[in-house]
Tab-separated table of C-alpha atoms in Angstrom:
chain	number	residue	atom	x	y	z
A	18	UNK	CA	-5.706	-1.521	1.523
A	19	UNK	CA	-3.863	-3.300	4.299
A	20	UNK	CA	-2.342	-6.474	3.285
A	21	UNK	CA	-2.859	-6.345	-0.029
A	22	UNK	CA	-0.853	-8.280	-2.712
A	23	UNK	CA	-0.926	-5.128	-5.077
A	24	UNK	CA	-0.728	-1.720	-3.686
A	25	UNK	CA	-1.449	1.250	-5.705
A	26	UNK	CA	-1.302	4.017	-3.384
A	27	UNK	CA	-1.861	8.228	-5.242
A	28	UNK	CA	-0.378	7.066	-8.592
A	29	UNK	CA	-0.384	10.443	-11.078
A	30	UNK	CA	1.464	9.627	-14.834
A	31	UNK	CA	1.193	12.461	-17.078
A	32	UNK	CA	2.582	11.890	-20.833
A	33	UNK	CA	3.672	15.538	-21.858
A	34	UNK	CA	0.465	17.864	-20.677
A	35	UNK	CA	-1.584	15.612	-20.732
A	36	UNK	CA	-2.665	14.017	-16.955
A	37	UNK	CA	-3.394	10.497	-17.708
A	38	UNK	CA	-3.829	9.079	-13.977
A	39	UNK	CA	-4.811	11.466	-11.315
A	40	UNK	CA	-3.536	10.110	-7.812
A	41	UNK	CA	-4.914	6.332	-8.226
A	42	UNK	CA	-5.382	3.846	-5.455
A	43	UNK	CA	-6.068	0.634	-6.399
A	44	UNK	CA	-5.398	-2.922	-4.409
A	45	UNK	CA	-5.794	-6.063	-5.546
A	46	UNK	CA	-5.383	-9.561	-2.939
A	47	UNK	CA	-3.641	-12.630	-3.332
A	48	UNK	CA	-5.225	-14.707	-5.707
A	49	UNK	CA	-7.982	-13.090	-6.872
A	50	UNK	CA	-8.896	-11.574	-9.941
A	51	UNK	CA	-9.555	-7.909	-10.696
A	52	UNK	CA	-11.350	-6.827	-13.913
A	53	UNK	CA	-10.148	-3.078	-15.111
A	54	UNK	CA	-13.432	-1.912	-17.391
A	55	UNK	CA	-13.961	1.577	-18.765
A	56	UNK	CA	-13.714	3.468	-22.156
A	57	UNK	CA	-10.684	3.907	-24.080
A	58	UNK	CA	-8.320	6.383	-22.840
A	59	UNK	CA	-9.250	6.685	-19.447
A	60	UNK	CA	-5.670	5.095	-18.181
A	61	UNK	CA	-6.272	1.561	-18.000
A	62	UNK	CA	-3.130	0.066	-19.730
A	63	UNK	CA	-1.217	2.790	-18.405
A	64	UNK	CA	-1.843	1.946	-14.861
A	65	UNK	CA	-1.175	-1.885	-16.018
A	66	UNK	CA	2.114	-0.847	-17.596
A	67	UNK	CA	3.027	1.565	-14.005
A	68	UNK	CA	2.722	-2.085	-12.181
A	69	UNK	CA	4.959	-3.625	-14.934
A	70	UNK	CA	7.057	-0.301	-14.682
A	71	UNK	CA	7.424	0.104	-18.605
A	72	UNK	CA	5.974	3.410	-17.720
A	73	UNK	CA	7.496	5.248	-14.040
A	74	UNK	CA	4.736	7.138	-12.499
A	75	UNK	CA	5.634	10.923	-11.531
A	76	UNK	CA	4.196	10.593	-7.689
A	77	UNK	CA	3.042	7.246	-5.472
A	78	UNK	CA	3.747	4.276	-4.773
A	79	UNK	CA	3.330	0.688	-5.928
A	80	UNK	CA	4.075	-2.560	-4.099
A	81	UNK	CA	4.082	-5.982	-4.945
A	82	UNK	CA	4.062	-8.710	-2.577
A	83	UNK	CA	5.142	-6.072	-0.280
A	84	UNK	CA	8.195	-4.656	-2.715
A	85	UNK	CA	8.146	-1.439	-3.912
A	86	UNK	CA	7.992	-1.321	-7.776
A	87	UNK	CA	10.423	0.831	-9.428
A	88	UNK	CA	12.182	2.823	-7.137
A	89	UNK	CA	13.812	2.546	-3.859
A	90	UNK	CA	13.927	4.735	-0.792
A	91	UNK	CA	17.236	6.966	0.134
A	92	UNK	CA	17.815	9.027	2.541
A	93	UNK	CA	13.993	9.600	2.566
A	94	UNK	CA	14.002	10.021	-1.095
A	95	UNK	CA	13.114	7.828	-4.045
A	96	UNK	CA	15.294	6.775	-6.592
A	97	UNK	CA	14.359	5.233	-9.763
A	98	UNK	CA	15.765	1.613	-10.496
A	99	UNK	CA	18.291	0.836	-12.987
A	100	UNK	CA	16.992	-0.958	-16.045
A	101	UNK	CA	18.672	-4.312	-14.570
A	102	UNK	CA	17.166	-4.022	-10.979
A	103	UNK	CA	13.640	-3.478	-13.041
A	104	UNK	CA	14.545	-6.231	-15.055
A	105	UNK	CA	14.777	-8.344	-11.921
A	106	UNK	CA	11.036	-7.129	-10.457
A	107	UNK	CA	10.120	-7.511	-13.932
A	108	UNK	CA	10.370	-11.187	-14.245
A	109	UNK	CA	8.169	-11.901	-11.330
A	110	UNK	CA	5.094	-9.386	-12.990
A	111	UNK	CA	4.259	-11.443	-15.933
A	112	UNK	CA	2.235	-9.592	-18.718
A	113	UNK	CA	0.562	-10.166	-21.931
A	114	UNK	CA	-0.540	-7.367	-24.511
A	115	UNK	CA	-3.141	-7.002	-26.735
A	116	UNK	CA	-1.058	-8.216	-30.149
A	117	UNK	CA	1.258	-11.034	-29.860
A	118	UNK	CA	4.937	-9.250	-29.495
A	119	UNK	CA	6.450	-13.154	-30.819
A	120	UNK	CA	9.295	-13.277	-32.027
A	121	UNK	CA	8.990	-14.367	-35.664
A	122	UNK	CA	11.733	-16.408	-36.445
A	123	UNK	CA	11.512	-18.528	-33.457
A	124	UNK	CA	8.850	-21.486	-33.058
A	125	UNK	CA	6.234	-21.665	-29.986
A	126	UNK	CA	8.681	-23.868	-28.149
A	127	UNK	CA	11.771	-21.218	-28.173
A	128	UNK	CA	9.837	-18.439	-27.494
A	129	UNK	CA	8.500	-19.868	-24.157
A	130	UNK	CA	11.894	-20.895	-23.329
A	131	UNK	CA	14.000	-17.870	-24.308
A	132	UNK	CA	13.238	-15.680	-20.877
A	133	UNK	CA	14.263	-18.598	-18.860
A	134	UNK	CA	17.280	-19.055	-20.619
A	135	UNK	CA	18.148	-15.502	-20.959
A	136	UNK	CA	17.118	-13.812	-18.137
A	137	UNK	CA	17.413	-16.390	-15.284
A	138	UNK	CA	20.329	-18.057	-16.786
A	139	UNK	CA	18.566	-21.832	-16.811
A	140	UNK	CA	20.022	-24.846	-18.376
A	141	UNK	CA	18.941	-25.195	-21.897
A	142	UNK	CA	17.187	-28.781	-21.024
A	143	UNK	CA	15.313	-27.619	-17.903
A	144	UNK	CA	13.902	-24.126	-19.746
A	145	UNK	CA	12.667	-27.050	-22.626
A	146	UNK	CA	11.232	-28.972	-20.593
A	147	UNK	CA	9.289	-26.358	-18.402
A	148	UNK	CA	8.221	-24.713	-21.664
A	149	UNK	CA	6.903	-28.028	-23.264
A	150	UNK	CA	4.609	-28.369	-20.285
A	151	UNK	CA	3.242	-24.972	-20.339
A	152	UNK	CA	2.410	-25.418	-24.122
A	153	UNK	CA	0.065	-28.593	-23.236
A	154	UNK	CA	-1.277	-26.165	-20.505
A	155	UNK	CA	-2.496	-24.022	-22.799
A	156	UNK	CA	-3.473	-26.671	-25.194
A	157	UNK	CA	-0.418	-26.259	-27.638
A	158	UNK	CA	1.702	-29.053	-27.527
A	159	UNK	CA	1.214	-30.359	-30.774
A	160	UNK	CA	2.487	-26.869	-32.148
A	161	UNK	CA	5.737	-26.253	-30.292
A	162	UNK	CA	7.602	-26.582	-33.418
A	163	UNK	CA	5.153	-24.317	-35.200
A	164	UNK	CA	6.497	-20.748	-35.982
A	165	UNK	CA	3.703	-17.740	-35.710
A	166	UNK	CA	3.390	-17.645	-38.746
A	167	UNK	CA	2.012	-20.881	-38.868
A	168	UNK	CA	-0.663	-19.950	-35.706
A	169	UNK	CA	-3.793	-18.388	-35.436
A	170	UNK	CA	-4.033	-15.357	-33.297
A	171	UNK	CA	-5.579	-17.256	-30.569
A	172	UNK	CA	-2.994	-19.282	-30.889
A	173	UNK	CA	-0.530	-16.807	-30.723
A	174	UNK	CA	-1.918	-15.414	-27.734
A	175	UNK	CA	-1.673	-18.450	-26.045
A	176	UNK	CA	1.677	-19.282	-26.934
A	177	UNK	CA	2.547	-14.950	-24.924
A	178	UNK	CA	0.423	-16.220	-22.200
A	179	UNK	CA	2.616	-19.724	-21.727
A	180	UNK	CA	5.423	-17.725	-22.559
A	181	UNK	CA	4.650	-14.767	-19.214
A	182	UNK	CA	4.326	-17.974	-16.975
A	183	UNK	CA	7.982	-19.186	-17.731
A	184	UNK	CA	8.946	-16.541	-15.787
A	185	UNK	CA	6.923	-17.911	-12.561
A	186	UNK	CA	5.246	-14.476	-12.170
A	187	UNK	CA	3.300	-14.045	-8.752
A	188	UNK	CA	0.868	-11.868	-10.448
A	189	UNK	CA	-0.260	-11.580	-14.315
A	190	UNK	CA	-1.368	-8.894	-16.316
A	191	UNK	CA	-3.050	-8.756	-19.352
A	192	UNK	CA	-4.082	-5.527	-21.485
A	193	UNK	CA	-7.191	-6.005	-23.639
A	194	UNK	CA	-5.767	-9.987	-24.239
A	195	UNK	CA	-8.697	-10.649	-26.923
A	196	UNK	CA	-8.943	-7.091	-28.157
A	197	UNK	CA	-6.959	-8.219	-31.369
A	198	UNK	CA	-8.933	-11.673	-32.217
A	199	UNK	CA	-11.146	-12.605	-34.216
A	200	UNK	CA	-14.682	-13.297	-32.336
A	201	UNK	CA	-14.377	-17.219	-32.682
A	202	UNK	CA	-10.989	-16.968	-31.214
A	203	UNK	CA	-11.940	-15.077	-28.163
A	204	UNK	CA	-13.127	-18.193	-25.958
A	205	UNK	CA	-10.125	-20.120	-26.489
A	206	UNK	CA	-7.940	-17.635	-24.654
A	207	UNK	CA	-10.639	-16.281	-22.218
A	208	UNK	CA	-10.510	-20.541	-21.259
A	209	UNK	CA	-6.827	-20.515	-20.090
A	210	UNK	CA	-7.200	-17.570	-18.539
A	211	UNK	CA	-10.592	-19.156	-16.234
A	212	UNK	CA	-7.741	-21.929	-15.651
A	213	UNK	CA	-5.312	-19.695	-14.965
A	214	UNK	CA	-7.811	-18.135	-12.573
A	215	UNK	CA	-9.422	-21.457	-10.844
A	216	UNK	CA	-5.514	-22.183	-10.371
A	217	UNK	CA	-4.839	-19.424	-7.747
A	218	UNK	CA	-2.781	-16.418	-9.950
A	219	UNK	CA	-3.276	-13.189	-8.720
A	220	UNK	CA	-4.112	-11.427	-12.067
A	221	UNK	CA	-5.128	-8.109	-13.316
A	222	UNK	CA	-7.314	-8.025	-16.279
A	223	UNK	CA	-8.132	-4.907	-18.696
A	224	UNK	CA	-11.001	-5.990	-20.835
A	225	UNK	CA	-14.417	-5.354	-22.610
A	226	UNK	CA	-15.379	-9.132	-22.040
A	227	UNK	CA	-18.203	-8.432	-19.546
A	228	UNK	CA	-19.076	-12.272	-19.143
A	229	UNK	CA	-15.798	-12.879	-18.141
A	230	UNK	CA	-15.793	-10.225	-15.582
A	231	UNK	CA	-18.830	-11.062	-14.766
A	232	UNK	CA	-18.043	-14.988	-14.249
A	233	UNK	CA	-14.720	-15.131	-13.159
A	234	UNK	CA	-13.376	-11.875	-11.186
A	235	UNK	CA	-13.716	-11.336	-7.839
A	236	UNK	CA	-13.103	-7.573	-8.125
A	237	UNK	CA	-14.085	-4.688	-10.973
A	238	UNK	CA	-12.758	-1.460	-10.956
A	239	UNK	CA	-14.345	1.255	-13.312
A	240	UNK	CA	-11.720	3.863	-14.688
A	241	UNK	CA	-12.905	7.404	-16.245
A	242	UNK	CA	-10.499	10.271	-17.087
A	243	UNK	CA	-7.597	8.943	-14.801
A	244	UNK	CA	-9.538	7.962	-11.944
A	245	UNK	CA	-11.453	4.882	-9.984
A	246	UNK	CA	-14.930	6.257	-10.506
A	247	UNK	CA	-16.247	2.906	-8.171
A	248	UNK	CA	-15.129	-1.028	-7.832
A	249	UNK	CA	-16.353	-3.684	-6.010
A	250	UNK	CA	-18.045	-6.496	-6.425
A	251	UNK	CA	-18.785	-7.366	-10.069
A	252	UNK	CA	-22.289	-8.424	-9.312
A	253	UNK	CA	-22.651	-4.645	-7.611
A	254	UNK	CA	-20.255	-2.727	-10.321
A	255	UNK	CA	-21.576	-4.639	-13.586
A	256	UNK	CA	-25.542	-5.264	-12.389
A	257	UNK	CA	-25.930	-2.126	-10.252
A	258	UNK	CA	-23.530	0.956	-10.930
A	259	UNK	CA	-23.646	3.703	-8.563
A	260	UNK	CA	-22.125	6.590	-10.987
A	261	UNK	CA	-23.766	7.617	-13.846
A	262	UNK	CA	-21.175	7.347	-15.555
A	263	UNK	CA	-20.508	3.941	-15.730
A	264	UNK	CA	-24.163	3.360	-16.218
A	265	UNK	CA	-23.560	5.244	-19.335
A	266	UNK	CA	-20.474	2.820	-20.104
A	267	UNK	CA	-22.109	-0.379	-19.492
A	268	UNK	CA	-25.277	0.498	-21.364
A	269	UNK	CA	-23.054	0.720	-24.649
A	270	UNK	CA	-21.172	-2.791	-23.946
C-alpha cells in the first residue's frame, strides 16, 4: 500500500450493533480506476461514504493524496474534524450518488455553478463559465437552462457528475451511478465516466455494470459481509475468482 493515492488502512464502521466494515484495507493509485462489486449490504457505499467522511469510521485510517481524512492527530490522539475543516477535504473528494440529489428549482447551469460560488467563494462570471464548459463535457450544453424537471435521469446524472467536477476533485466517487436509470439510459452516463477515466481521474466506482469493470478499471475489489474477500486485476477477479464466494456472486450477474 505504499504510495498510494487512497489509503484505507483497518477501517471498522458499525451503525448501532450492527458491524458493517470489519478492519478494511483498501488502496487505490493515482489515476486509475477501481471497481467496488459485491451484493447488497456488504459495505460498499459505506466505505465510499468513510472516504467522503459523511460517515466517520470508529477505528483506522484514511488518506488522500497523503492527508488524513477526517480527523487529525493530537498529542498522539485523533480528533474528529469540525464540519468546516471536512467541508474543506470535502471539496477535493467529488462524489455522485445513485439518485440525482438536484436541486429542483435551479436549472443545470446553477446547479454546476452553486459549489463554486458557495463554497470556494468564486466570482459569479468565472463559476458560469467553468460550469458551461463542463455541461458540453458531458454533452449538455444545449440544456443548461433546463430545470430537472425538464431532464431525463441520465440526464440528470450527468448534470451531478459535471456538477462533482466543479469542485476540481482529485479523486471521484460514484455509488451505484446507473443503479436508478432506466436500461437505455445506462450507456450515456457509463460514456462520461470512460472519458472521465481515459482523462486521468483517480475514481472509485461501486457498480453492478460488469462490462464496465471489465473494460475500463484497472482494479476490482470484491466486498462480502464487511470485508475484501479478493481484488486484483479485473481480468483475474471477474474471469477467474479465487473465493467461492464471489464465484457465487458473479454467476448471478
Amino acid at each position: 500500500m505504499n504510495e498510494a493515492f487512497i489509503e484505507l488502512r483497518g477501517i471498522h464502521k458499525s451503525f448501532g450493533k450492527v458491524e458493517v466494515l470489519k478492519g478494511v484495507d483498501y488502496a487505490v493509485d493515482r489515476g486509475s480506476v477501481s471497481c467496488l462489486i459485491g451484493p447488497s449490504g456488504s459495505g460498499k457505499s459505506t466505505l465510499l461514504r468513510c472516504i467522503n467522511s459523511l460517515e466517520q469510521p470508529e477505528e483506522g485510517e484514511i488518506r488522500v493524496d497523503g492527508v488524513l481524512i477526517g480527523k487529525r492527530v493530537e498529542k498522539e490522539n485523533y480528533r474528529v474534524l469540525d464540519e468546516k475543516e471536512i467541508a474543506v477535504q470535502r471539496a477535493a473528494i467529488g462524489m455522485v450518488f445513485q439518485q440525482f440529489n438536484l436541486f429542483p428549482h435551479m436549472t443545470a447551469l446553477e446547479n454546476v455553478m452553486v459549489g463554486p460560488q458557495w463554497v470556494k467563494r468564486e466570482d459569479r462570471s468565472q463559476a458560469r463559465q467553468r460550469a458551461l464548459d463542463l455541461l458540453e463535457q458531458v454533452s449538455l450544453g444545449e440544456r443548461a437552462d433546463h430545470f430537472p424537471a425538464e431532464l431525463s435521469g441520465g440526464q440528470q446524472q450527468r448534470v451531478a457528475i459535471a456538477r462533482a467536477l466543479s469542485m476540481e476533485p482529485k479523486v471521484m466517487l460514484f455509488d451505484e451511478p446507473t443503479s436508478a436509470l432506466d436500461p437505455e439510459l445506462v450507456g450515456e452516463v457509463l460514456t462520461v465516466m470512460k472519458d472521465l477515466a481515459n482523462g486521468g481521474m483517480t475514481m472509485i466506482v461501486v457498480t453492478h455494470e460488469m462490462s464496465f469493470a471489465h473494460e475500463v478499471a484497472d482494479h476490482v475489489a470484491f466486498m462480502d459481509g464487511g470485508v475484501l474477500v479478493e481484488e486484483g486485476h479485473p481480468r483475474d477477479v471477474l474471469s477467474s475468482p479465487r473465493s467461492d464466494r464471489a464465484k457465487d456472486f458473479l454467476s448471478r450477474v
